[in-house]
PDB file of C-alpha atoms in Angstrom:
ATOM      1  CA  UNK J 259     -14.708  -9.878  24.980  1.00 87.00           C
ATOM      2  CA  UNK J 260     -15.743 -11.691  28.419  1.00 92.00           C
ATOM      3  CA  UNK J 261     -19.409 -12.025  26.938  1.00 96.00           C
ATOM      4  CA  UNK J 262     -18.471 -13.587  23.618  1.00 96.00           C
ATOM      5  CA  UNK J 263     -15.844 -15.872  25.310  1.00 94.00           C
ATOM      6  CA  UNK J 264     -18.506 -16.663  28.196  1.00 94.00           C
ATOM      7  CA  UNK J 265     -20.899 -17.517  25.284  1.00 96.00           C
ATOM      8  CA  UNK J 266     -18.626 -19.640  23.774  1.00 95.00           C
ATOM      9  CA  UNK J 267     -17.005 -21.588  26.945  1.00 94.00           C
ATOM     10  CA  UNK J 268     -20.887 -22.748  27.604  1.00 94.00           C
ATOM     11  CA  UNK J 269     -22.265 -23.346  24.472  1.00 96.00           C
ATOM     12  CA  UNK J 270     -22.030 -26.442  23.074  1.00 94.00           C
ATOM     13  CA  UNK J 271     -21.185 -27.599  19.652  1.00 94.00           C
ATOM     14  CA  UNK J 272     -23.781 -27.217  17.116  1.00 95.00           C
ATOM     15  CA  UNK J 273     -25.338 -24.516  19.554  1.00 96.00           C
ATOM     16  CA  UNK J 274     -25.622 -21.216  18.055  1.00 98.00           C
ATOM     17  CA  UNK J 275     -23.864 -17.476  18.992  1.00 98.00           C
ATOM     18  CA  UNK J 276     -25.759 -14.210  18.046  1.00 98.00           C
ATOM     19  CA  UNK J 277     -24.087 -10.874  18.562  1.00 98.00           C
ATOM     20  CA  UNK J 278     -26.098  -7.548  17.742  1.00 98.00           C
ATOM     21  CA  UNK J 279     -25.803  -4.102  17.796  1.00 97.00           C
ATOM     22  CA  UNK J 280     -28.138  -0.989  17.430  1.00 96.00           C
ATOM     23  CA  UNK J 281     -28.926   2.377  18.428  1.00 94.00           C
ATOM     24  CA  UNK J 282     -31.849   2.381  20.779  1.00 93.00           C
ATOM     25  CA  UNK J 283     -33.087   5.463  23.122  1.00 87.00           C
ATOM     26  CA  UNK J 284     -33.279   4.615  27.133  1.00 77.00           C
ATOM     27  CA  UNK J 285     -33.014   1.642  28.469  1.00 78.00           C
ATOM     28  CA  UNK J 286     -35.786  -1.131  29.168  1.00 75.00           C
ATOM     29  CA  UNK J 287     -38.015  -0.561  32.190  1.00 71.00           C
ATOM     30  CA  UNK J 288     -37.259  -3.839  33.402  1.00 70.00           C
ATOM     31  CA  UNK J 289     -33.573  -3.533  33.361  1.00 72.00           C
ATOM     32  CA  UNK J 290     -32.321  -3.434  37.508  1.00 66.00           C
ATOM     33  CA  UNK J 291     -30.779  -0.995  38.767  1.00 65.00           C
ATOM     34  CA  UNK J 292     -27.019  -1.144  40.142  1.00 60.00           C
ATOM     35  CA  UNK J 293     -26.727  -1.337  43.710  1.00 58.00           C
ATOM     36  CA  UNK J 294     -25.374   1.248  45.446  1.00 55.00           C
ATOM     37  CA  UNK J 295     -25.731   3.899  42.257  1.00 51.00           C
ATOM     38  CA  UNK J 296     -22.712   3.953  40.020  1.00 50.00           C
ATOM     39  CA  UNK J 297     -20.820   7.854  40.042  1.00 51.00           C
ATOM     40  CA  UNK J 298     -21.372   7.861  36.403  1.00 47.00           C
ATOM     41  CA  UNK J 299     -25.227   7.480  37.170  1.00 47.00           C
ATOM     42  CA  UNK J 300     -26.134  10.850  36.449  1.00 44.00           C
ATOM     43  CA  UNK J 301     -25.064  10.480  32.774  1.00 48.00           C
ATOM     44  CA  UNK J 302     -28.533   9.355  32.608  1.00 49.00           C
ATOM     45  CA  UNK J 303     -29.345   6.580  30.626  1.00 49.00           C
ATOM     46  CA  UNK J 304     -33.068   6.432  31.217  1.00 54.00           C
ATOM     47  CA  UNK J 305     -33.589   9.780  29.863  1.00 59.00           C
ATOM     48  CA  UNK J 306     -33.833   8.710  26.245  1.00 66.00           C
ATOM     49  CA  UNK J 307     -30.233   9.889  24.964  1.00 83.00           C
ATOM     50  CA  UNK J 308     -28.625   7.878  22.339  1.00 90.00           C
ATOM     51  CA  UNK J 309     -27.446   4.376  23.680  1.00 94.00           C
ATOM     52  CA  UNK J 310     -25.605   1.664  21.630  1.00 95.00           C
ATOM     53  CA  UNK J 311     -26.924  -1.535  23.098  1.00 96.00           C
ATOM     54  CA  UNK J 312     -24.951  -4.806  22.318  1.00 97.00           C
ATOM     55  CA  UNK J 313     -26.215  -7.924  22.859  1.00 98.00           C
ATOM     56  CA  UNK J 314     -24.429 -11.545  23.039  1.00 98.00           C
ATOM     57  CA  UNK J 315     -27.238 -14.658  22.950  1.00 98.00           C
ATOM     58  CA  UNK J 316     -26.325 -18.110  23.041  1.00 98.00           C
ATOM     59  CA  UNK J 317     -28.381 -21.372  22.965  1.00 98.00           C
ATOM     60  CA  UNK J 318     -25.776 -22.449  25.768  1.00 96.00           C
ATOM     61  CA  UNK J 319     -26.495 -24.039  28.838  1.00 95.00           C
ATOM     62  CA  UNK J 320     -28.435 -21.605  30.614  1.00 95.00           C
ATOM     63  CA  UNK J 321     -28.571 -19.663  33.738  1.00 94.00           C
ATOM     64  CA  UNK J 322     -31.391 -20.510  36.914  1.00 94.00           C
ATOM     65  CA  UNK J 323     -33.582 -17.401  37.597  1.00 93.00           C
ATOM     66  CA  UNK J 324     -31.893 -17.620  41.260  1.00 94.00           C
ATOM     67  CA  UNK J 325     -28.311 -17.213  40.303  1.00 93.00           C
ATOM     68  CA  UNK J 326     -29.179 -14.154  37.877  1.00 93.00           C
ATOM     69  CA  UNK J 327     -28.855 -11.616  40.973  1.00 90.00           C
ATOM     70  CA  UNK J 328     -25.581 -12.899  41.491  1.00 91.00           C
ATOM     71  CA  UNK J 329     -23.719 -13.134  38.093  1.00 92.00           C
ATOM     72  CA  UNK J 330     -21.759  -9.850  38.377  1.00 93.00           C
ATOM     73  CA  UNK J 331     -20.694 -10.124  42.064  1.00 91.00           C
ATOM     74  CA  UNK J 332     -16.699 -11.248  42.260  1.00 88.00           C
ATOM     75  CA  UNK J 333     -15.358 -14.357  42.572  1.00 79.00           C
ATOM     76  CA  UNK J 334     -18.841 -15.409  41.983  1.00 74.00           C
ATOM     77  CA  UNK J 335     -19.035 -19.391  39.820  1.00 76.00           C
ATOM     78  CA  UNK J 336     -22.307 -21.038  39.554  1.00 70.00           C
ATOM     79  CA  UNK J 337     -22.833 -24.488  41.044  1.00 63.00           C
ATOM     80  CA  UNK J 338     -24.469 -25.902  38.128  1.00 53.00           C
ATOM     81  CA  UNK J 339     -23.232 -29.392  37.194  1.00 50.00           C
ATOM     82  CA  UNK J 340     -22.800 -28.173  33.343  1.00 52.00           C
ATOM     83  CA  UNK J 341     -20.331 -25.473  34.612  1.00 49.00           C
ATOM     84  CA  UNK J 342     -17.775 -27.553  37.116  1.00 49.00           C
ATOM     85  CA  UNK J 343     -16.206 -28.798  34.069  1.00 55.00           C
ATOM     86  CA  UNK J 344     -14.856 -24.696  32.850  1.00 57.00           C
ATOM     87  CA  UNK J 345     -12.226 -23.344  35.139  1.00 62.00           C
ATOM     88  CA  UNK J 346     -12.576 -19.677  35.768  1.00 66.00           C
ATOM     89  CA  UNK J 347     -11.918 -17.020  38.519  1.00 71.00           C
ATOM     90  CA  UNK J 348     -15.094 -15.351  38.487  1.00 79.00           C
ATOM     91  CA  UNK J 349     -13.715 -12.110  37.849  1.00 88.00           C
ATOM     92  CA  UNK J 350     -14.853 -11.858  34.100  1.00 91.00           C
ATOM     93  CA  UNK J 351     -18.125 -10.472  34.975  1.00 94.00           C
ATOM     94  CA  UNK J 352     -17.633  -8.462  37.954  1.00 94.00           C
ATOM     95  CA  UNK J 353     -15.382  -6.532  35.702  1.00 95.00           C
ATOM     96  CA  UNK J 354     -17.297  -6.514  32.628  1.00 96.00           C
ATOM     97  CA  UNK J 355     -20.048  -4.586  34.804  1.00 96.00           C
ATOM     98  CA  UNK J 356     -17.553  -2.025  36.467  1.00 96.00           C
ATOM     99  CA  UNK J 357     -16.067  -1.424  33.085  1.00 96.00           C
ATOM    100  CA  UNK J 358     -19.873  -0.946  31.646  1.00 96.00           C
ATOM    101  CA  UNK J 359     -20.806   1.405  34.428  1.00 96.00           C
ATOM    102  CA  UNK J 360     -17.431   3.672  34.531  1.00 96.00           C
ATOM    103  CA  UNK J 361     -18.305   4.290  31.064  1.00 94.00           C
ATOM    104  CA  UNK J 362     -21.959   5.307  32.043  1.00 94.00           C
ATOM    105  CA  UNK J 363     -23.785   2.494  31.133  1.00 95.00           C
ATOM    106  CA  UNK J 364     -25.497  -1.041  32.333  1.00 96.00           C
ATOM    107  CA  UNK J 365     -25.250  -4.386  31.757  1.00 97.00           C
ATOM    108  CA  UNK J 366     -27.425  -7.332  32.615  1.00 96.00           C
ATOM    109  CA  UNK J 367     -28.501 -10.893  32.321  1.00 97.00           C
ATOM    110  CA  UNK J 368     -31.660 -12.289  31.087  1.00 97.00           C
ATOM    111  CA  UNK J 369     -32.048 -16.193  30.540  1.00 96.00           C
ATOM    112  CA  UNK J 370     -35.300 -18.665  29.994  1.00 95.00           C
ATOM    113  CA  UNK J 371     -33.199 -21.077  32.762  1.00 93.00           C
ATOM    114  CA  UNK J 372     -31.346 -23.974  32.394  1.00 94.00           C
ATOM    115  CA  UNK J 373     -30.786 -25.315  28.817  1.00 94.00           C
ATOM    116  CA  UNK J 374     -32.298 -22.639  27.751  1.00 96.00           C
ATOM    117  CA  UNK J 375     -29.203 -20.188  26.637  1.00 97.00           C
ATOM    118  CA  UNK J 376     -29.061 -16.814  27.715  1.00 97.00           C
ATOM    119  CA  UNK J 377     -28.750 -13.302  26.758  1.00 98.00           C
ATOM    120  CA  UNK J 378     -25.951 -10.446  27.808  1.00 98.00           C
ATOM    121  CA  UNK J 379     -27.069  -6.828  27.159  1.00 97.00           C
ATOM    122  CA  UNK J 380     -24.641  -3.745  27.600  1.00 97.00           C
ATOM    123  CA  UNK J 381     -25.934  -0.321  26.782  1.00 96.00           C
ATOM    124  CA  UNK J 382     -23.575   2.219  26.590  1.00 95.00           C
ATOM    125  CA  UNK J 383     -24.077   5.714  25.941  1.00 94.00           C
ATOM    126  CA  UNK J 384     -24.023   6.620  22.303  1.00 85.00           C
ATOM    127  CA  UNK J 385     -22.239  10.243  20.820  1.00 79.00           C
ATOM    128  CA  UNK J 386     -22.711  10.113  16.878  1.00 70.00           C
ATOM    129  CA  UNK J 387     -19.902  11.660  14.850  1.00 71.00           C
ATOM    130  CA  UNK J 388     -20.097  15.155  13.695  1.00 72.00           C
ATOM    131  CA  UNK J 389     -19.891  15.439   9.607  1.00 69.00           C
TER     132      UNK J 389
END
């Protein structure tokens, strides 16, 4: 819910919201890894198992390369003049990650930098239904 609401708090109107979902094996080599190593990391979600990997885009306002590192850390609000105007705690994140990661999984950040929207990826492991 953080993700779509963050999407939508810095997106302006007539800018565009994307939300996908699909069943993908692994995860991306260029994905970082959590620092220190969640408990759950042996659940291992580089070894190919069956993720579900959700992604929310935007054509928002965009995130600097520099402050990527530091989206998920608490109480952490960007500087950027296009943000000072949305109140927040800086919570959201933080606990969007340790939620993500207690349930095995990883999420991460990737945007083009500033006005250039951004994308939110959470892979979580995957367990298909038995018929």
């Amino acid at each position: 819910f953080n993700l779509l609401s963050n999407a939508v708090k810095f997106t302006p109107g007539g800018g565009r919201i994307s939300i996908t979902a699909r069943q993908v094996s692994g995860l991306p080599s260029s994905v970082p890894r959590p620092e220190p190593a969640p408990a759950t990391e042996d659940r291992g979600p580089e070894t190919g198992e069956a993720r579900l990997e959700i992604k929310v885009s935007d054509t928002g306002i965009g995130i600097k390369a520099e402050d990527l590192p530091r989206l998920f850390q608490q109480f952490v609000q960007l500087e950027a003049s296009a943000t000072k105007h949305h109140e927040g705690t800086g919570l959201g994140l933080a606990l969007a990650k340790r939620l993500v990661e207690l349930h095995g999984g990883r999420i991460w950040a990737e945007s083009e930098g500033e006005g250039q929207g951004s994308t939110f990826t959470v892979v979580l492991p995957f367990t298909q239904p038995s018929q």
